[in-house]
Amino acid sequence: MMHHGQTVLVLRRLLARIRDVMASGGNTDGRLARIVAIIAKDMAAEVCSIYIRRAGDVLELFATQGLRAAAVRRTRLRVGEGLIGEIAAKQRPLALSEAQSHPSFAFRPETGEEIYHSLMGVPILRGGRVVGVLAVQNTSARQYTDEEIEALQTVAMVLAEMVASGIPVDQAQLLPAETVTATPTRLEGARLHSGLAFGVAVLHKPRFAIRKIVAEDTRIEHERLRHAVADMHGALDDMLRSTAVGGDGEHRDVLETYRMIAEDVGWLRRIGEAINTGLTAEAAVQKVNDDIHARMSQVSDAYLRERVHDLEDLADRLLQHLIGAEPGSTALPADQDVILVARNLGPAQLLDYQRRRLRGVVLEEGSPNSHVAIVARALDIPIIGQVREAMSRIEHGDQLIVDAEHAQVLVRPSDDIRKLFIKSLKARDERRAAYAAIKDLPAVTLDGVRIGVHINAGLLIDLQHLAESDIDGVGLYRTEVPFMIRPELPDVESQRQIYQKVLEYAGPKPVIFRTLDVGGDKVMPYWPSAQEENPAMGWRAIRVSLDRPAMLRQQLQALIKAAVERDLWLMFPMLTDVSEFRYGRALLDKELARVRGRSGRSPRRVYVGAMLEVPALIYQLPELLGLVDFLSIGTNDLFQFIFASDRGNYQISERYDSLSPVALSILRTILQQCQAARVPVSICGEMAARPLDALALIGIGYRAISMSPPAVGPIKATIRGVRLATLEGYVASLCAGRQRSVREQLRAYALDHGVMF
Ligand code: PEP
Ligand code: MG
């Protein structure tokens, strides 16, 4: 076993020797053989083998020291098969003192490997793809240390660059034995922002050709790193100053947080340490990046994962400064619409690409709350996440259709499909134009009933829609969004500034602020994320606020101060019991008295509402309605609890329908009680954003709905095309039905009556 200093020295010598072999000419096979011999010797292993990935997902033994020479170019394992295949499939190192007792061990008699007990293997990774596997073996039952694994990963990185640049493996040998024609494929993922797009694929991870891996002089590399970091900081500041999105919305916070990560000491120190092992600055950046990615697959905390993505984004940026390449531009076709395909993206990278003709984004990772998704929504770029193996199944330059509506990517679609798609894209554009034409018209039904149309907002950029079209106000302002993208808990004053800006944007229109709804999947960077079995039903929203009253009081104070001399509308989320509302309201009254006492100023009027999201509250409506100024129904949560069906689980999302007689009857009961108690009620869940669902809501009798801004056009068009007199009777009959879903009936109704949806 080697200690740290020793490993660094051994590694440095090893890298220098590999460099010499590479520089020495001779045929490729000979050079490869020498390289494995050197690695085996320096790593004190009896065996060292290199497997290279060939087309068809086969890993072929290309060179070995220690295994039988006859096995070279003969032994093949599929990705996922045997230990070598497992390393490739999982993209993770494996170190076993008793390899043969591992369940995945696949014996290959031609190799003569039965005498070796221990095995350590690492993936040879390039641009997020496995291009091979490097493994060493020992006859003894050796326990490989973490440092040895790291060392082997560094060597693998050097090999990755060699493979990519054609030395010592001839590119021709990487070609598939049989020609694989590129057939159309369909990949599925999760919708992060809806829309349709068409364009050519650009694989992000511009393949930086790192030509020099092993350093001549470590001091010079440290110096180069220092300069590149300084340049990168300068460039980031420039970009922040002139970002294409402009304005001062919270997306700017996303970027500023990112800028802070660029100064992460730990990250820069790790790169420095990698340089100490003998790598060039660029190779060191790449190495640390690969490590981070390998480790990332084990991290479950959403915020940490986000940070890791930001770091990867920065690593790319740093590489650009070190190698002097233009950020991905060489790879981007100048005059074509582009679909960006990436493992993941940082928010700033999206802005970089956005200046070109970016039409859609496909990510292998990505979640609805990821920074890139927030920025994409603000820019209205369709984006699909969780597309498995997108990077290996899509080639640079492939034609792609991004159908975020159905969370699918069509790769190399046939001509027919493409034509159909272009047609529907056109129809969509026409529809958009039609929506644009009515955006200033009121949301009034054919028989003259006005429906309140509000928007759900969380970023300042969302509020622009208020000015751009005839919208009644903000039905739900999710205050947690600014909290989620800041590096620390905003104090009263910075909260006040945010809320005041929101109110200024809104002008005379009402904004309903919802108090913090954190917990569950909404993670704040500075908030300890508790490990909960069922976070959606866990410590979240009002439950957190009531257990941490100081935080809620600060928020209430900020809201009160922001709304001085104006009307203040606010509501509490996830109420389960009336007592929770009473308690929240009592806190509010205290804060109101305090602010008034100190400054003599206060909001003109304060309206306090309850969100109905937990079924238990339905049975307390008689009491609750006597206490509240208004009610807002969050159907996302309400239905997930009524149907016991996780709102974020794509596998069951089609199983229960919000357009079922059960769901509609529940909504009708709630409405009737509100009407009897003369309490205004509205719907702010996603349901209100889907035209057919909205049709049902209006048919039941709801007169105020709130939705994400892009839905305003379609919903208005629906409202303006419907006659309530007939719709109401029809929906009442549907409520009495017994089917699982009445969606198709409603669709038929809309078609028959010429309602646009
Ligand atoms: C809801 O649950 O329907 C809602 C509007 O709140 P959120 O989506 O923020 O949980
Ligand atoms: Mg909710």
PDB file of C-alpha atoms in Angstrom, residues 470-718:
ATOM      1  CA  ASP A 470     -55.049  41.351 -20.286  1.00  0.00           C
ATOM      2  CA  ILE A 471     -54.539  39.319 -17.118  1.00  0.00           C
ATOM      3  CA  ASP A 472     -56.295  39.979 -13.845  1.00  0.00           C
ATOM      4  CA  GLY A 473     -53.366  39.516 -11.515  1.00  0.00           C
ATOM      5  CA  VAL A 474     -51.094  36.971  -9.916  1.00  0.00           C
ATOM      6  CA  GLY A 475     -53.172  34.178  -8.438  1.00  0.00           C
ATOM      7  CA  LEU A 476     -50.169  32.460  -6.908  1.00  0.00           C
ATOM      8  CA  TYR A 477     -46.786  33.979  -6.272  1.00  0.00           C
ATOM      9  CA  ARG A 478     -44.509  31.168  -5.116  1.00  0.00           C
ATOM     10  CA  THR A 479     -42.262  32.985  -2.664  1.00  0.00           C
ATOM     11  CA  GLU A 480     -39.975  30.002  -2.285  1.00  0.00           C
ATOM     12  CA  VAL A 481     -38.522  30.390  -5.760  1.00  0.00           C
ATOM     13  CA  PRO A 482     -36.350  33.389  -4.870  1.00  0.00           C
ATOM     14  CA  PHE A 483     -35.405  31.531  -1.689  1.00  0.00           C
ATOM     15  CA  MET A 484     -34.352  28.454  -3.602  1.00  0.00           C
ATOM     16  CA  ILE A 485     -31.922  30.120  -5.905  1.00  0.00           C
ATOM     17  CA  ARG A 486     -30.138  32.287  -3.377  1.00  0.00           C
ATOM     18  CA  PRO A 487     -27.059  31.060  -1.576  1.00  0.00           C
ATOM     19  CA  GLU A 488     -28.395  32.098   1.825  1.00  0.00           C
ATOM     20  CA  LEU A 489     -31.643  32.863   3.561  1.00  0.00           C
ATOM     21  CA  PRO A 490     -32.654  36.365   2.454  1.00  0.00           C
ATOM     22  CA  ASP A 491     -33.148  38.718   5.396  1.00  0.00           C
ATOM     23  CA  VAL A 492     -36.232  40.874   5.891  1.00  0.00           C
ATOM     24  CA  GLU A 493     -34.844  43.732   3.863  1.00  0.00           C
ATOM     25  CA  SER A 494     -33.896  41.690   0.824  1.00  0.00           C
ATOM     26  CA  GLN A 495     -37.225  39.908   0.953  1.00  0.00           C
ATOM     27  CA  ARG A 496     -38.982  43.241   1.145  1.00  0.00           C
ATOM     28  CA  GLN A 497     -37.130  44.382  -1.954  1.00  0.00           C
ATOM     29  CA  ILE A 498     -38.194  41.301  -3.899  1.00  0.00           C
ATOM     30  CA  TYR A 499     -41.840  41.616  -2.890  1.00  0.00           C
ATOM     31  CA  GLN A 500     -41.876  45.315  -3.525  1.00  0.00           C
ATOM     32  CA  LYS A 501     -40.502  44.803  -7.019  1.00  0.00           C
ATOM     33  CA  VAL A 502     -43.193  42.200  -7.638  1.00  0.00           C
ATOM     34  CA  LEU A 503     -45.849  44.653  -6.547  1.00  0.00           C
ATOM     35  CA  GLU A 504     -44.375  47.413  -8.670  1.00  0.00           C
ATOM     36  CA  TYR A 505     -44.449  45.186 -11.739  1.00  0.00           C
ATOM     37  CA  ALA A 506     -48.036  44.259 -10.963  1.00  0.00           C
ATOM     38  CA  GLY A 507     -49.178  47.862 -10.623  1.00  0.00           C
ATOM     39  CA  PRO A 508     -52.809  47.977  -9.576  1.00  0.00           C
ATOM     40  CA  LYS A 509     -53.345  44.244 -10.153  1.00  0.00           C
ATOM     41  CA  PRO A 510     -53.531  42.032  -7.082  1.00  0.00           C
ATOM     42  CA  VAL A 511     -50.733  39.591  -6.298  1.00  0.00           C
ATOM     43  CA  ILE A 512     -51.470  36.707  -3.966  1.00  0.00           C
ATOM     44  CA  PHE A 513     -48.292  35.895  -2.105  1.00  0.00           C
ATOM     45  CA  ARG A 514     -48.081  32.399  -0.794  1.00  0.00           C
ATOM     46  CA  THR A 515     -45.908  32.025   2.284  1.00  0.00           C
ATOM     47  CA  LEU A 516     -42.887  29.787   1.993  1.00  0.00           C
ATOM     48  CA  ASP A 517     -43.620  26.309   0.656  1.00  0.00           C
ATOM     49  CA  VAL A 518     -40.264  24.646   1.178  1.00  0.00           C
ATOM     50  CA  GLY A 519     -39.483  21.085   2.067  1.00  0.00           C
ATOM     51  CA  GLY A 520     -40.520  18.136  -0.016  1.00  0.00           C
ATOM     52  CA  ASP A 521     -38.814  18.506  -3.346  1.00  0.00           C
ATOM     53  CA  LYS A 522     -38.240  22.211  -2.874  1.00  0.00           C
ATOM     54  CA  VAL A 523     -34.790  22.360  -1.445  1.00  0.00           C
ATOM     55  CA  MET A 524     -33.036  25.486  -0.308  1.00  0.00           C
ATOM     56  CA  PRO A 525     -29.254  25.551  -0.409  1.00  0.00           C
ATOM     57  CA  TYR A 526     -28.820  26.571   3.193  1.00  0.00           C
ATOM     58  CA  TRP A 527     -31.570  24.384   4.569  1.00  0.00           C
ATOM     59  CA  PRO A 528     -30.616  21.047   6.069  1.00  0.00           C
ATOM     60  CA  SER A 529     -32.416  18.557   3.874  1.00  0.00           C
ATOM     61  CA  ALA A 530     -33.935  15.988   6.143  1.00  0.00           C
ATOM     62  CA  GLN A 531     -34.071  12.457   4.856  1.00  0.00           C
ATOM     63  CA  GLU A 532     -37.774  11.759   4.677  1.00  0.00           C
ATOM     64  CA  GLU A 533     -39.474   8.698   3.311  1.00  0.00           C
ATOM     65  CA  ASN A 534     -42.311  10.746   1.870  1.00  0.00           C
ATOM     66  CA  PRO A 535     -41.185  14.358   1.619  1.00  0.00           C
ATOM     67  CA  ALA A 536     -44.390  15.513  -0.115  1.00  0.00           C
ATOM     68  CA  MET A 537     -46.278  14.455   2.985  1.00  0.00           C
ATOM     69  CA  GLY A 538     -43.479  15.462   5.279  1.00  0.00           C
ATOM     70  CA  TRP A 539     -42.121  18.517   6.921  1.00  0.00           C
ATOM     71  CA  ARG A 540     -42.995  21.151   4.374  1.00  0.00           C
ATOM     72  CA  ALA A 541     -44.844  24.395   3.741  1.00  0.00           C
ATOM     73  CA  ILE A 542     -46.934  25.704   6.658  1.00  0.00           C
ATOM     74  CA  ARG A 543     -45.632  22.884   8.837  1.00  0.00           C
ATOM     75  CA  VAL A 544     -42.110  24.236   8.534  1.00  0.00           C
ATOM     76  CA  SER A 545     -43.323  27.803   8.968  1.00  0.00           C
ATOM     77  CA  LEU A 546     -45.186  27.016  12.166  1.00  0.00           C
ATOM     78  CA  ASP A 547     -42.253  25.075  13.603  1.00  0.00           C
ATOM     79  CA  ARG A 548     -39.922  27.932  12.664  1.00  0.00           C
ATOM     80  CA  PRO A 549     -42.150  30.903  13.448  1.00  0.00           C
ATOM     81  CA  ALA A 550     -39.231  33.326  13.327  1.00  0.00           C
ATOM     82  CA  MET A 551     -38.772  32.606   9.641  1.00  0.00           C
ATOM     83  CA  LEU A 552     -42.475  33.023   8.921  1.00  0.00           C
ATOM     84  CA  ARG A 553     -42.611  36.241  10.927  1.00  0.00           C
ATOM     85  CA  GLN A 554     -39.716  37.659   8.972  1.00  0.00           C
ATOM     86  CA  GLN A 555     -41.481  36.841   5.765  1.00  0.00           C
ATOM     87  CA  LEU A 556     -44.736  38.373   6.956  1.00  0.00           C
ATOM     88  CA  GLN A 557     -42.871  41.487   8.049  1.00  0.00           C
ATOM     89  CA  ALA A 558     -41.245  41.812   4.653  1.00  0.00           C
ATOM     90  CA  LEU A 559     -44.599  41.393   2.915  1.00  0.00           C
ATOM     91  CA  ILE A 560     -46.275  43.972   5.128  1.00  0.00           C
ATOM     92  CA  LYS A 561     -43.503  46.497   4.553  1.00  0.00           C
ATOM     93  CA  ALA A 562     -43.507  45.885   0.809  1.00  0.00           C
ATOM     94  CA  ALA A 563     -47.270  46.467   0.622  1.00  0.00           C
ATOM     95  CA  VAL A 564     -47.432  49.676   2.638  1.00  0.00           C
ATOM     96  CA  GLU A 565     -50.301  51.843   1.337  1.00  0.00           C
ATOM     97  CA  ARG A 566     -51.433  49.028  -0.955  1.00  0.00           C
ATOM     98  CA  ASP A 567     -53.610  45.957  -0.657  1.00  0.00           C
ATOM     99  CA  LEU A 568     -51.789  42.885   0.583  1.00  0.00           C
ATOM    100  CA  TRP A 569     -53.011  39.452  -0.422  1.00  0.00           C
ATOM    101  CA  LEU A 570     -51.409  36.429   1.139  1.00  0.00           C
ATOM    102  CA  MET A 571     -52.190  32.786   1.730  1.00  0.00           C
ATOM    103  CA  PHE A 572     -50.858  29.821   3.647  1.00  0.00           C
ATOM    104  CA  PRO A 573     -50.018  26.575   1.796  1.00  0.00           C
ATOM    105  CA  MET A 574     -50.677  22.945   2.726  1.00  0.00           C
ATOM    106  CA  LEU A 575     -53.050  23.597   5.583  1.00  0.00           C
ATOM    107  CA  THR A 576     -54.285  20.387   7.148  1.00  0.00           C
ATOM    108  CA  ASP A 577     -56.132  21.739  10.119  1.00  0.00           C
ATOM    109  CA  VAL A 578     -58.005  24.971  10.762  1.00  0.00           C
ATOM    110  CA  SER A 579     -55.855  25.605  13.839  1.00  0.00           C
ATOM    111  CA  GLU A 580     -52.870  26.072  11.536  1.00  0.00           C
ATOM    112  CA  PHE A 581     -54.656  28.876   9.757  1.00  0.00           C
ATOM    113  CA  ARG A 582     -55.607  30.486  13.054  1.00  0.00           C
ATOM    114  CA  TYR A 583     -52.016  30.351  14.213  1.00  0.00           C
ATOM    115  CA  GLY A 584     -50.641  31.808  10.961  1.00  0.00           C
ATOM    116  CA  ARG A 585     -53.218  34.546  11.036  1.00  0.00           C
ATOM    117  CA  ALA A 586     -52.376  35.382  14.657  1.00  0.00           C
ATOM    118  CA  LEU A 587     -48.714  35.740  13.716  1.00  0.00           C
ATOM    119  CA  LEU A 588     -49.708  38.013  10.868  1.00  0.00           C
ATOM    120  CA  ASP A 589     -51.819  40.217  13.130  1.00  0.00           C
ATOM    121  CA  LYS A 590     -48.900  40.548  15.537  1.00  0.00           C
ATOM    122  CA  GLU A 591     -46.553  41.582  12.773  1.00  0.00           C
ATOM    123  CA  LEU A 592     -49.093  44.013  11.388  1.00  0.00           C
ATOM    124  CA  ALA A 593     -49.434  45.659  14.786  1.00  0.00           C
ATOM    125  CA  ARG A 594     -45.678  45.782  15.190  1.00  0.00           C
ATOM    126  CA  VAL A 595     -44.987  47.385  11.815  1.00  0.00           C
ATOM    127  CA  ARG A 596     -47.827  49.820  12.281  1.00  0.00           C
ATOM    128  CA  GLY A 597     -46.607  50.689  15.770  1.00  0.00           C
ATOM    129  CA  ARG A 598     -43.060  51.320  14.600  1.00  0.00           C
ATOM    130  CA  SER A 599     -43.629  53.188  11.399  1.00  0.00           C
ATOM    131  CA  GLY A 600     -47.214  54.251  11.637  1.00  0.00           C
ATOM    132  CA  ARG A 601     -47.672  52.801   8.152  1.00  0.00           C
ATOM    133  CA  SER A 602     -49.316  49.642   6.999  1.00  0.00           C
ATOM    134  CA  PRO A 603     -51.017  48.080   4.017  1.00  0.00           C
ATOM    135  CA  ARG A 604     -54.366  49.540   3.040  1.00  0.00           C
ATOM    136  CA  ARG A 605     -56.153  46.258   3.392  1.00  0.00           C
ATOM    137  CA  VAL A 606     -54.936  42.755   4.086  1.00  0.00           C
ATOM    138  CA  TYR A 607     -56.686  39.727   2.606  1.00  0.00           C
ATOM    139  CA  VAL A 608     -55.717  36.410   4.104  1.00  0.00           C
ATOM    140  CA  GLY A 609     -56.473  33.188   2.315  1.00  0.00           C
ATOM    141  CA  ALA A 610     -56.049  29.471   2.720  1.00  0.00           C
ATOM    142  CA  MET A 611     -54.771  27.011   0.185  1.00  0.00           C
ATOM    143  CA  LEU A 612     -56.807  23.902  -0.057  1.00  0.00           C
ATOM    144  CA  GLU A 613     -54.346  21.153  -0.891  1.00  0.00           C
ATOM    145  CA  VAL A 614     -54.929  18.524   1.766  1.00  0.00           C
ATOM    146  CA  PRO A 615     -58.153  16.493   1.592  1.00  0.00           C
ATOM    147  CA  ALA A 616     -58.700  16.678   5.375  1.00  0.00           C
ATOM    148  CA  LEU A 617     -59.335  20.394   5.027  1.00  0.00           C
ATOM    149  CA  ILE A 618     -62.375  19.795   2.812  1.00  0.00           C
ATOM    150  CA  TYR A 619     -64.191  18.453   5.841  1.00  0.00           C
ATOM    151  CA  GLN A 620     -63.358  21.561   7.846  1.00  0.00           C
ATOM    152  CA  LEU A 621     -64.637  24.019   5.269  1.00  0.00           C
ATOM    153  CA  PRO A 622     -67.655  25.120   7.321  1.00  0.00           C
ATOM    154  CA  GLU A 623     -65.310  26.365  10.034  1.00  0.00           C
ATOM    155  CA  LEU A 624     -62.488  27.507   7.768  1.00  0.00           C
ATOM    156  CA  LEU A 625     -64.703  29.562   5.474  1.00  0.00           C
ATOM    157  CA  GLY A 626     -65.770  31.626   8.448  1.00  0.00           C
ATOM    158  CA  LEU A 627     -62.182  32.699   8.986  1.00  0.00           C
ATOM    159  CA  VAL A 628     -60.689  33.303   5.548  1.00  0.00           C
ATOM    160  CA  ASP A 629     -60.978  36.110   3.038  1.00  0.00           C
ATOM    161  CA  PHE A 630     -60.545  33.735   0.129  1.00  0.00           C
ATOM    162  CA  LEU A 631     -59.724  30.152  -0.783  1.00  0.00           C
ATOM    163  CA  SER A 632     -57.300  28.921  -3.422  1.00  0.00           C
ATOM    164  CA  ILE A 633     -57.266  25.301  -4.507  1.00  0.00           C
ATOM    165  CA  GLY A 634     -53.880  23.766  -5.298  1.00  0.00           C
ATOM    166  CA  THR A 635     -54.975  20.854  -7.419  1.00  0.00           C
ATOM    167  CA  ASN A 636     -51.422  19.553  -7.867  1.00  0.00           C
ATOM    168  CA  ASP A 637     -51.166  18.613  -4.244  1.00  0.00           C
ATOM    169  CA  LEU A 638     -54.854  18.054  -3.620  1.00  0.00           C
ATOM    170  CA  PHE A 639     -55.124  15.392  -6.307  1.00  0.00           C
ATOM    171  CA  GLN A 640     -51.849  13.753  -5.457  1.00  0.00           C
ATOM    172  CA  PHE A 641     -53.261  13.138  -2.007  1.00  0.00           C
ATOM    173  CA  ILE A 642     -56.783  12.276  -3.113  1.00  0.00           C
ATOM    174  CA  PHE A 643     -55.526   9.747  -5.646  1.00  0.00           C
ATOM    175  CA  ALA A 644     -52.466   8.743  -3.572  1.00  0.00           C
ATOM    176  CA  SER A 645     -50.490   9.386  -6.707  1.00  0.00           C
ATOM    177  CA  ASP A 646     -47.127  11.148  -6.609  1.00  0.00           C
ATOM    178  CA  ARG A 647     -47.429  14.277  -8.760  1.00  0.00           C
ATOM    179  CA  GLY A 648     -43.803  13.977  -9.924  1.00  0.00           C
ATOM    180  CA  ASN A 649     -43.871  10.305 -10.818  1.00  0.00           C
ATOM    181  CA  TYR A 650     -44.133  10.053 -14.570  1.00  0.00           C
ATOM    182  CA  GLN A 651     -44.913   6.368 -14.430  1.00  0.00           C
ATOM    183  CA  ILE A 652     -48.318   6.857 -12.855  1.00  0.00           C
ATOM    184  CA  SER A 653     -49.145  10.247 -14.287  1.00  0.00           C
ATOM    185  CA  GLU A 654     -51.657   8.775 -16.742  1.00  0.00           C
ATOM    186  CA  ARG A 655     -53.255   6.386 -14.319  1.00  0.00           C
ATOM    187  CA  TYR A 656     -55.643   8.820 -12.639  1.00  0.00           C
ATOM    188  CA  ASP A 657     -57.272  11.692 -14.387  1.00  0.00           C
ATOM    189  CA  SER A 658     -58.145  15.083 -12.996  1.00  0.00           C
ATOM    190  CA  LEU A 659     -61.076  14.864 -15.393  1.00  0.00           C
ATOM    191  CA  SER A 660     -62.794  12.057 -13.548  1.00  0.00           C
ATOM    192  CA  PRO A 661     -66.280  12.343 -12.095  1.00  0.00           C
ATOM    193  CA  VAL A 662     -64.700  11.847  -8.665  1.00  0.00           C
ATOM    194  CA  ALA A 663     -62.321  14.779  -8.981  1.00  0.00           C
ATOM    195  CA  LEU A 664     -64.911  17.042 -10.572  1.00  0.00           C
ATOM    196  CA  SER A 665     -67.512  16.243  -7.932  1.00  0.00           C
ATOM    197  CA  ILE A 666     -65.079  17.083  -5.168  1.00  0.00           C
ATOM    198  CA  LEU A 667     -64.322  20.408  -6.815  1.00  0.00           C
ATOM    199  CA  ARG A 668     -68.020  21.093  -7.184  1.00  0.00           C
ATOM    200  CA  THR A 669     -68.696  20.383  -3.515  1.00  0.00           C
ATOM    201  CA  ILE A 670     -65.958  22.800  -2.514  1.00  0.00           C
ATOM    202  CA  LEU A 671     -67.316  25.483  -4.831  1.00  0.00           C
ATOM    203  CA  GLN A 672     -70.843  25.115  -3.507  1.00  0.00           C
ATOM    204  CA  GLN A 673     -69.666  25.568   0.061  1.00  0.00           C
ATOM    205  CA  CYS A 674     -67.637  28.635  -0.866  1.00  0.00           C
ATOM    206  CA  GLN A 675     -70.602  30.132  -2.669  1.00  0.00           C
ATOM    207  CA  ALA A 676     -72.876  29.501   0.285  1.00  0.00           C
ATOM    208  CA  ALA A 677     -70.351  31.176   2.584  1.00  0.00           C
ATOM    209  CA  ARG A 678     -69.719  33.971   0.064  1.00  0.00           C
ATOM    210  CA  VAL A 679     -65.990  33.325   0.050  1.00  0.00           C
ATOM    211  CA  PRO A 680     -64.202  33.899  -3.254  1.00  0.00           C
ATOM    212  CA  VAL A 681     -62.472  30.773  -4.517  1.00  0.00           C
ATOM    213  CA  SER A 682     -60.003  30.129  -7.322  1.00  0.00           C
ATOM    214  CA  ILE A 683     -57.932  27.288  -8.703  1.00  0.00           C
ATOM    215  CA  CYS A 684     -54.175  27.642  -8.997  1.00  0.00           C
ATOM    216  CA  GLY A 685     -52.946  24.105  -9.716  1.00  0.00           C
ATOM    217  CA  GLU A 686     -51.650  23.057 -13.132  1.00  0.00           C
ATOM    218  CA  MET A 687     -55.120  21.808 -13.956  1.00  0.00           C
ATOM    219  CA  ALA A 688     -56.162  25.375 -14.729  1.00  0.00           C
ATOM    220  CA  ALA A 689     -53.462  25.563 -17.383  1.00  0.00           C
ATOM    221  CA  ARG A 690     -54.873  22.716 -19.491  1.00  0.00           C
ATOM    222  CA  PRO A 691     -57.660  23.837 -21.780  1.00  0.00           C
ATOM    223  CA  LEU A 692     -59.923  20.817 -21.394  1.00  0.00           C
ATOM    224  CA  ASP A 693     -59.516  20.854 -17.642  1.00  0.00           C
ATOM    225  CA  ALA A 694     -60.174  24.581 -17.560  1.00  0.00           C
ATOM    226  CA  LEU A 695     -63.308  23.977 -19.573  1.00  0.00           C
ATOM    227  CA  ALA A 696     -64.492  21.551 -16.909  1.00  0.00           C
ATOM    228  CA  LEU A 697     -63.674  24.010 -14.129  1.00  0.00           C
ATOM    229  CA  ILE A 698     -65.671  26.751 -15.766  1.00  0.00           C
ATOM    230  CA  GLY A 699     -68.458  24.311 -16.440  1.00  0.00           C
ATOM    231  CA  ILE A 700     -68.569  23.403 -12.751  1.00  0.00           C
ATOM    232  CA  GLY A 701     -68.898  27.076 -11.940  1.00  0.00           C
ATOM    233  CA  TYR A 702     -65.428  28.360 -11.105  1.00  0.00           C
ATOM    234  CA  ARG A 703     -64.978  31.953 -12.170  1.00  0.00           C
ATOM    235  CA  ALA A 704     -61.313  32.521 -11.325  1.00  0.00           C
ATOM    236  CA  ILE A 705     -58.338  30.409 -12.352  1.00  0.00           C
ATOM    237  CA  SER A 706     -54.610  30.938 -12.170  1.00  0.00           C
ATOM    238  CA  MET A 707     -52.045  29.321 -14.434  1.00  0.00           C
ATOM    239  CA  SER A 708     -48.460  29.387 -15.648  1.00  0.00           C
ATOM    240  CA  PRO A 709     -48.032  32.320 -18.050  1.00  0.00           C
ATOM    241  CA  PRO A 710     -47.592  30.355 -21.313  1.00  0.00           C
ATOM    242  CA  ALA A 711     -51.039  28.836 -20.790  1.00  0.00           C
ATOM    243  CA  VAL A 712     -52.854  32.167 -20.780  1.00  0.00           C
ATOM    244  CA  GLY A 713     -53.256  32.295 -24.574  1.00  0.00           C
ATOM    245  CA  PRO A 714     -54.767  28.837 -25.033  1.00  0.00           C
ATOM    246  CA  ILE A 715     -56.995  29.180 -21.954  1.00  0.00           C
ATOM    247  CA  LYS A 716     -58.311  32.539 -23.053  1.00  0.00           C
ATOM    248  CA  ALA A 717     -59.041  31.175 -26.488  1.00  0.00           C
ATOM    249  CA  THR A 718     -60.962  28.328 -24.874  1.00  0.00           C
TER     250      THR A 718
END
